[in-house]
Short mmCIF file of C-alpha atoms in Angstrom, two decimals:
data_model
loop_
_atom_site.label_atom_id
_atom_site.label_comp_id
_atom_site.label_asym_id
_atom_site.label_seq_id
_atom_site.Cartn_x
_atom_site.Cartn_y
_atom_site.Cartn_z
CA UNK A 1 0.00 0.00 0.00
CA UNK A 2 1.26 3.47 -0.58
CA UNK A 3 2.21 5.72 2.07
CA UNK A 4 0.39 9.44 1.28
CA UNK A 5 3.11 11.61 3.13
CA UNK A 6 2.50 15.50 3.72
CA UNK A 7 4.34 17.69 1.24
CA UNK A 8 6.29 18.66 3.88
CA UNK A 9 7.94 15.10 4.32
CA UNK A 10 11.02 16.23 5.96
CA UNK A 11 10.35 18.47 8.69
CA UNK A 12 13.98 19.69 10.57
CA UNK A 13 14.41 21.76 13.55
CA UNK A 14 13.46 21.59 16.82
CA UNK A 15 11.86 18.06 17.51
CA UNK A 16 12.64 16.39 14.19
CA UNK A 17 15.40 13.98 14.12
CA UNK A 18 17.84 16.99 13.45
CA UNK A 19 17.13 19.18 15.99
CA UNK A 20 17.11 16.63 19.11
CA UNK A 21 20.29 16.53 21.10
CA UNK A 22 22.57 13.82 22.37
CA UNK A 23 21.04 10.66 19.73
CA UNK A 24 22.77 7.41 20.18
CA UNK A 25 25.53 6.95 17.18
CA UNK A 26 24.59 6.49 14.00
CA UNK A 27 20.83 7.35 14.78
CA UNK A 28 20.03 9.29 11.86
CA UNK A 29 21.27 6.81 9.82
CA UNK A 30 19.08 4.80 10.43
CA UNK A 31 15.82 7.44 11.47
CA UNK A 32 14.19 10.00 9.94
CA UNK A 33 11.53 12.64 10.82
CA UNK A 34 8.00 12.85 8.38
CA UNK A 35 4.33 14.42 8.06
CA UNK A 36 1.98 12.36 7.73
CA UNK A 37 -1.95 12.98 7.33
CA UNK A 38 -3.78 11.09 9.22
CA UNK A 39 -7.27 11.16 10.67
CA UNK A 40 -7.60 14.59 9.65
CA UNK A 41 -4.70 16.20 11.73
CA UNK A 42 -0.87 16.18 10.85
CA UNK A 43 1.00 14.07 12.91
CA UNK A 44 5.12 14.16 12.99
CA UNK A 45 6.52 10.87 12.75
CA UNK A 46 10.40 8.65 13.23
CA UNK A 47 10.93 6.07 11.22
CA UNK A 48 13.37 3.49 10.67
CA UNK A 49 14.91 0.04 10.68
CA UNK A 50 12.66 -3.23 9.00
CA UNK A 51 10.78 -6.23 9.59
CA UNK A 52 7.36 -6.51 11.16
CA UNK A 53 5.70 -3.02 12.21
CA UNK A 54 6.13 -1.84 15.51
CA UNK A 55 4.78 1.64 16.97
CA UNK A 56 6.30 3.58 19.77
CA UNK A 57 4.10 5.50 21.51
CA UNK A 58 5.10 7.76 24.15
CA UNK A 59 2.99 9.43 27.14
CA UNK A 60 2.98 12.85 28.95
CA UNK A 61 5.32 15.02 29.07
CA UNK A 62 7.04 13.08 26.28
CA UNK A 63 7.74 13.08 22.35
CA UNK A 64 8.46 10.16 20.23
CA UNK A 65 12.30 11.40 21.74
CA UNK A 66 11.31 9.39 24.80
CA UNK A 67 12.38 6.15 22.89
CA UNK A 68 15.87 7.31 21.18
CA UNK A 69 18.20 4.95 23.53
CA UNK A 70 15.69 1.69 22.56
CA UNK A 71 14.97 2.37 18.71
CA UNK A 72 18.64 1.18 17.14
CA UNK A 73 18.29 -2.13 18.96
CA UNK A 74 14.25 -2.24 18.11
CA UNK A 75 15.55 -1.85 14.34
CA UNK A 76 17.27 -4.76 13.86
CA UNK A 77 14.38 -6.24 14.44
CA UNK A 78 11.34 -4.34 12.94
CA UNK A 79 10.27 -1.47 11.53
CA UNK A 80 9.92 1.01 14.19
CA UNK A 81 7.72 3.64 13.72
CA UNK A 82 7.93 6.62 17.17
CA UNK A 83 5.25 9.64 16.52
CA UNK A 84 4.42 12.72 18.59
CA UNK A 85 0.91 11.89 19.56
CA UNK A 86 -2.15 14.79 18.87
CA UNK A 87 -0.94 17.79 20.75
CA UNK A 88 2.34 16.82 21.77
CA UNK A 89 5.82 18.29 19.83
CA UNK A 90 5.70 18.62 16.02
CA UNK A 91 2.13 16.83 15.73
CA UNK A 92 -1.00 19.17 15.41
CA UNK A 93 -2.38 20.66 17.98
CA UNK A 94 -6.12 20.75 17.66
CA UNK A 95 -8.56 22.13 20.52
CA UNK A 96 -10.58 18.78 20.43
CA UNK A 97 -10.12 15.43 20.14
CA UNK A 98 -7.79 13.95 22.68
CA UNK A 99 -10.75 10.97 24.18
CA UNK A 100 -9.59 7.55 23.30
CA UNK A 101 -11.67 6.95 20.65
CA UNK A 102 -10.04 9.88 18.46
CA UNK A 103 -6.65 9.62 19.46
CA UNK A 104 -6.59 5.66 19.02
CA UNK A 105 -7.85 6.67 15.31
CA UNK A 106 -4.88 9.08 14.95
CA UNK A 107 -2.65 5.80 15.30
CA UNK A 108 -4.50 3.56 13.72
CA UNK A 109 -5.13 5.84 10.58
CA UNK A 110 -1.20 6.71 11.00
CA UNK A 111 -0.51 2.85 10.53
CA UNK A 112 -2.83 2.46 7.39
CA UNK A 113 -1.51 5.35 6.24
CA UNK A 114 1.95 3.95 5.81
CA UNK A 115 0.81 0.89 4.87
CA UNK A 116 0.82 -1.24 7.79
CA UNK A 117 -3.07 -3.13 8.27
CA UNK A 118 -1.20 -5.14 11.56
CA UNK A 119 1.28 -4.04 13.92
CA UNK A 120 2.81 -4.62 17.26
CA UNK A 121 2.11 -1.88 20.04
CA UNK A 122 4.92 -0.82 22.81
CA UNK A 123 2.99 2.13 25.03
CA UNK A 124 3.93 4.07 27.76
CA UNK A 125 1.77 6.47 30.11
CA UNK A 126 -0.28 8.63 28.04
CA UNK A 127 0.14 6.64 25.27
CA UNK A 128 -1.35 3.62 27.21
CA UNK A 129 -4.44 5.22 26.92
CA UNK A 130 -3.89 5.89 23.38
CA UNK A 131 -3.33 2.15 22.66
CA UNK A 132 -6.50 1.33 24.55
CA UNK A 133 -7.95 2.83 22.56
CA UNK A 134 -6.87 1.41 19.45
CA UNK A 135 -6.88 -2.10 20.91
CA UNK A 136 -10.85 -1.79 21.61
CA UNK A 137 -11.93 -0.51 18.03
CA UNK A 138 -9.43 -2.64 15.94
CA UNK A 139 -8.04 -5.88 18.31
CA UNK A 140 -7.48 -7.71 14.76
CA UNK A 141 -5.04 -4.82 14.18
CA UNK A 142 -2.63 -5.77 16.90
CA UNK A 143 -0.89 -8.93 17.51
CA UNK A 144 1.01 -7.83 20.44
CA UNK A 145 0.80 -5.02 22.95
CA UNK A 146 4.07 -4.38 25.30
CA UNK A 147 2.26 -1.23 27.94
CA UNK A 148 4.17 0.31 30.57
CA UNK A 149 3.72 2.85 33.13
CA UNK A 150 -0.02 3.69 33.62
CA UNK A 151 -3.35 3.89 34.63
CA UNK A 152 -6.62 3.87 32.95
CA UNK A 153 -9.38 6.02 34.41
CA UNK A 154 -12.43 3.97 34.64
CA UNK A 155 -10.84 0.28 34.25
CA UNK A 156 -10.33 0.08 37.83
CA UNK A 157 -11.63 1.70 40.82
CA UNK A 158 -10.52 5.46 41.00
CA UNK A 159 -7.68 6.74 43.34
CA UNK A 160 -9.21 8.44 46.59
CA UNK A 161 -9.40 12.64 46.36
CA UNK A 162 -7.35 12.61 49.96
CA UNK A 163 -5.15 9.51 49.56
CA UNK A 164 -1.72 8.86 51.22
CA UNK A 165 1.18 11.41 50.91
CA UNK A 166 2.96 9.03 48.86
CA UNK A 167 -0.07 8.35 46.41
CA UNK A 168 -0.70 12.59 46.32
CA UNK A 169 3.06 12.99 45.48
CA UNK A 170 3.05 10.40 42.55
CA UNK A 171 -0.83 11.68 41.44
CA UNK A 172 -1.49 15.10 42.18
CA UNK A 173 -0.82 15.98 38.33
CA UNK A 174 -3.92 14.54 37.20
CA UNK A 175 -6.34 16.63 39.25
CA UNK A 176 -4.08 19.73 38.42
CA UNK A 177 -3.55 18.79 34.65
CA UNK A 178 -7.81 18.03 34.40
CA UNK A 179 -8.35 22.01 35.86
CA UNK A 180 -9.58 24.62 33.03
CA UNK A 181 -7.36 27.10 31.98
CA UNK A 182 -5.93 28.44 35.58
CA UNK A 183 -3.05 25.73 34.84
CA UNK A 184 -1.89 27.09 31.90
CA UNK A 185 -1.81 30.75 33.40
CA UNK A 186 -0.42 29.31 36.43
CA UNK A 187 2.47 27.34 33.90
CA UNK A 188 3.14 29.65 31.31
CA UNK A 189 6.65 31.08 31.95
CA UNK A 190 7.39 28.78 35.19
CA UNK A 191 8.04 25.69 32.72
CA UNK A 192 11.17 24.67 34.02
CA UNK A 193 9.59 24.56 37.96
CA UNK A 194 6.62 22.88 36.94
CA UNK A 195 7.93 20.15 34.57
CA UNK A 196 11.70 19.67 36.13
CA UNK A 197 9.28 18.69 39.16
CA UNK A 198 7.77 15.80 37.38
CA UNK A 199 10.51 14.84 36.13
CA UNK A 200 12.37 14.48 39.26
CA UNK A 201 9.40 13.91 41.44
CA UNK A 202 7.96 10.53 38.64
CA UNK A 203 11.43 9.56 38.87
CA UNK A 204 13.72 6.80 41.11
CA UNK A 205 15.87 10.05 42.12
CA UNK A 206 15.90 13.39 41.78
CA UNK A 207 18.62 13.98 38.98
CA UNK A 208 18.19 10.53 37.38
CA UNK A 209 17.28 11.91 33.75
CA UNK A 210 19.62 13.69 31.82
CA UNK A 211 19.18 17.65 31.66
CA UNK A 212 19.53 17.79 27.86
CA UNK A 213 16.48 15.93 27.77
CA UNK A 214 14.35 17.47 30.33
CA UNK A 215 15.74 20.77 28.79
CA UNK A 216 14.43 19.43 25.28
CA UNK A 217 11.21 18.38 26.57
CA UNK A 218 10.23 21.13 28.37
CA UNK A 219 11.29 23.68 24.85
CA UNK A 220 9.21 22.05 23.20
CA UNK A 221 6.24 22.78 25.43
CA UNK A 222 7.72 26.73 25.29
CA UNK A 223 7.61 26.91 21.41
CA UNK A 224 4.17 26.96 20.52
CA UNK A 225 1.48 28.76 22.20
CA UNK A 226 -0.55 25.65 22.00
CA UNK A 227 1.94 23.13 22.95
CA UNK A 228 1.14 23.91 26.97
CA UNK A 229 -2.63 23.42 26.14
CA UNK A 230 -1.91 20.20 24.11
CA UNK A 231 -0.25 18.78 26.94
CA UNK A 232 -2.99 19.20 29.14
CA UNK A 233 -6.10 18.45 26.85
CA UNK A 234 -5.65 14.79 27.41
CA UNK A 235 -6.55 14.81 31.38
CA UNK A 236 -9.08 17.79 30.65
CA UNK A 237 -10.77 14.10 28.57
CA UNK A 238 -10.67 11.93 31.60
CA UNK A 239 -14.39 11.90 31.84
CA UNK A 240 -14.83 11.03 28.69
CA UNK A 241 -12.06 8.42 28.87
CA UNK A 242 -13.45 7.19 31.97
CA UNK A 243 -17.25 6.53 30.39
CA UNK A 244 -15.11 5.00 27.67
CA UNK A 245 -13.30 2.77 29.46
CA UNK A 246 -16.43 1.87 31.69
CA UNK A 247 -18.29 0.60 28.44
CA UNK A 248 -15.43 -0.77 26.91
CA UNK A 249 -13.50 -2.91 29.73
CA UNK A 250 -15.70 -6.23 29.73
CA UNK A 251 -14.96 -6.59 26.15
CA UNK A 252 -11.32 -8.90 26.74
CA UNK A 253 -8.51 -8.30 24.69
CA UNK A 254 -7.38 -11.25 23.47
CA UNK A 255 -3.81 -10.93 21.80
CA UNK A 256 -0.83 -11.06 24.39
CA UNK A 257 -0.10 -8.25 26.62
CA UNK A 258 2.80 -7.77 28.87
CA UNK A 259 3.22 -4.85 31.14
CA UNK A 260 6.97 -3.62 32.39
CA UNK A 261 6.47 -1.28 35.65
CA UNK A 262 8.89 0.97 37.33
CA UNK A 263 9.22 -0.57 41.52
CA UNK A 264 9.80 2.97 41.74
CA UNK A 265 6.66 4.01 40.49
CA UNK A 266 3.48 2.42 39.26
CA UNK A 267 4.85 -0.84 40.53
CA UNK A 268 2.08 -3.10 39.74
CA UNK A 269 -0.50 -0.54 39.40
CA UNK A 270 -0.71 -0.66 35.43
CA UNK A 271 -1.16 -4.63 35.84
CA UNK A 272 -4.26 -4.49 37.89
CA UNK A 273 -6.05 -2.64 34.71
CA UNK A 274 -4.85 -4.81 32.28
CA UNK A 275 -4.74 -7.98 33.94
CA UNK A 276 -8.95 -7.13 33.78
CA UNK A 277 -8.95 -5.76 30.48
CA UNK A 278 -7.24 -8.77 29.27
CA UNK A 279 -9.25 -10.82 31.88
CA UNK A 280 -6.70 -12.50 33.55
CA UNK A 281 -4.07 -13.24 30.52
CA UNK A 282 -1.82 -10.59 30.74
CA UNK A 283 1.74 -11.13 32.06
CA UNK A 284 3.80 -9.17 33.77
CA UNK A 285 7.60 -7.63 35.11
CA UNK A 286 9.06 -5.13 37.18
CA UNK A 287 12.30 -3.19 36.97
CA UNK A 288 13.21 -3.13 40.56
CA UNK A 289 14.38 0.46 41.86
CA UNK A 290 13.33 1.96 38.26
CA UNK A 291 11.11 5.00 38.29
CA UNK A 292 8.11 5.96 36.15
CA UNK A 293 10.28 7.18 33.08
CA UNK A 294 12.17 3.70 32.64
CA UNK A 295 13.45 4.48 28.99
CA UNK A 296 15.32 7.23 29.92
CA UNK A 297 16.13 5.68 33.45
CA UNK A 298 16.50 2.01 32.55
CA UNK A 299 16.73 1.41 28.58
CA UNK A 300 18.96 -1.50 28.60
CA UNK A 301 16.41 -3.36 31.71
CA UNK A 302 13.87 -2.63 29.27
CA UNK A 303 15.23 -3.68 26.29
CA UNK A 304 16.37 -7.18 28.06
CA UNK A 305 12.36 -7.75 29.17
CA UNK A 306 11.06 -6.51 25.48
CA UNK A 307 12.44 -8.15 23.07
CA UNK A 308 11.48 -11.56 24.16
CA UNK A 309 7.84 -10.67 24.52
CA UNK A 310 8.14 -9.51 20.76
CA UNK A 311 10.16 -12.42 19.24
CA UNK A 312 7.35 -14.78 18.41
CA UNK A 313 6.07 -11.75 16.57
CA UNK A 314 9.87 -10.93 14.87
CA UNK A 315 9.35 -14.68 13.90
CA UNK A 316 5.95 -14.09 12.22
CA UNK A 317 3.92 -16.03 14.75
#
């Protein structure tokens, strides 16, 4: 199938392939940065390597940048393919459309778009609920799903308003990311307080990730005037992903699923929902003493529990 690319299929700069800093060797060898149209919106997209499809999709406050020290070794393999999601760094920013339903079409339309009708799914945070979302409107789509590092409002019981400190610590962004507009006025030119405390508050220590990419991450969210808004519009949709979810979670997925948790961080938390929507088939791991942003963190602990879970697929099975 053809792949109908923007005609702007090389975008450079800031968050393209050229304009991120510290790549592993040889990266853009290997990588490059398109446009694609799909699903109505135009979503930036990496892509590189061959062999069975295999989408990257990265969660909040992330780009597909989030996956740079994993994506040589995933190459080998298949054909890796790491895009900002809806509102996140050189993707389209729209005011609307960040429930499940649409932003699992983004994806899926992104994957028929360049000519993949099945694929393998490797998620993390945000983009967990993005891959629910494709999982429960095209399951025959997917033949694996690797998700890491989340929870899905409405699968399970919700967290308690006045939890324990520890909970509130690890949580408190959702109720503050779900607020209407006072966020982003209370954000906007405090960037590097606001996000260098998730980072280092999400994380197994303070200055565990790098500062060129916590730098990168949070200039991205400072060059576009929508970029702040796009990064919250995905909890301002938590009640609509939670009446999603609600109608959607006694329909079992059936391919295999295997969720990798920081013991830092979620630590078995992102099991519980897909050990239900999977009803009971889902496996699991944990990297022990890893924190919620385990590619940047861990990427070799990752790599070593990944790969198997995707070789019968590698292997066309």
């Amino acid at each position: 199938m053809s792949t109908r690319i923007s005609s702007i299929d090389s975008p450079s700069g800031l968050g393209s392939v050229t304009g991120v800093p510290h790549l592993p060797a040889g990266f853009t060898d290997t990588f490059t940065s398109r446009f694609v149209d799909a699903n109505g919106i135009q979503l930036h997209v990496v892509i590189g390597g061959s062999g069975p499809a295999l989408i990257l999709i990265p969660g909040w406050p992330q780009t597909w940048y989030a996956w740079r020290a994993l994506m040589p070794a995933l190459a080998e393999h298949f054909t890796v393919i790491a895009p900002d999601i809806r509102g996140f760094g050189l993707s389209d920013k729209p005011d609307t459309g960040y429930d499940q339903i649409t932003t699992g079409q983004d994806m899926l339309a992104l994957m028929t778009e360049l000519g993949h009708e099945t694929f393998a799914v490797f998620a993390h945070d945000l983009g967990v609920w993005v891959a629910y979302g494709m999982a429960t409107q095209a399951p025959e789509r997917i033949v694996r799903m690797l998700i890491t590092e989340a929870v899905i409002p409405g699968v399970n019981e919700s967290f308690p308003l006045l939890g324990s400190q520890e909970l509130n610590d690890f949580m408190w962004h959702f109720g503050f990311n779900r607020a209407g507009e006072i966020n982003e006025r209370m954000v906007e030119g405090r960037e590097e307080i606001y996000f260098r405390h998730q980072f280092a508050s999400k994380s197994s220590g303070p200055d565990v990730l790098p500062d060129y990419a916590v730098n990168h991450y949070i200039d991205l969210v400072k060059q576009s005037p929508h970029a702040l808004r796009g990064t919250f519009a995905y909890y301002r949709a938590i009640s609509s992903v939670i009446e999603y979810s609600e109608k959607t979670r006694d329909t079992k997925l059936t391919m295999p699923i295997h969720v990798i948790e920081g013991g830092a961080a979620c630590n078995g938390l992102t099991f519980k929902d897909w050990n239900i929507i999977s009803d009971g088939r889902a496996t699991n791991e944990i990297i022990d003493g890893c924190g919620h942003f385990m590619m940047d963190e861990r990427p070799e602990d990752l790599l070593r529990m990944a790969l198997p879970f995707f070789e019968p697929y590698k292997q066309g099975k």
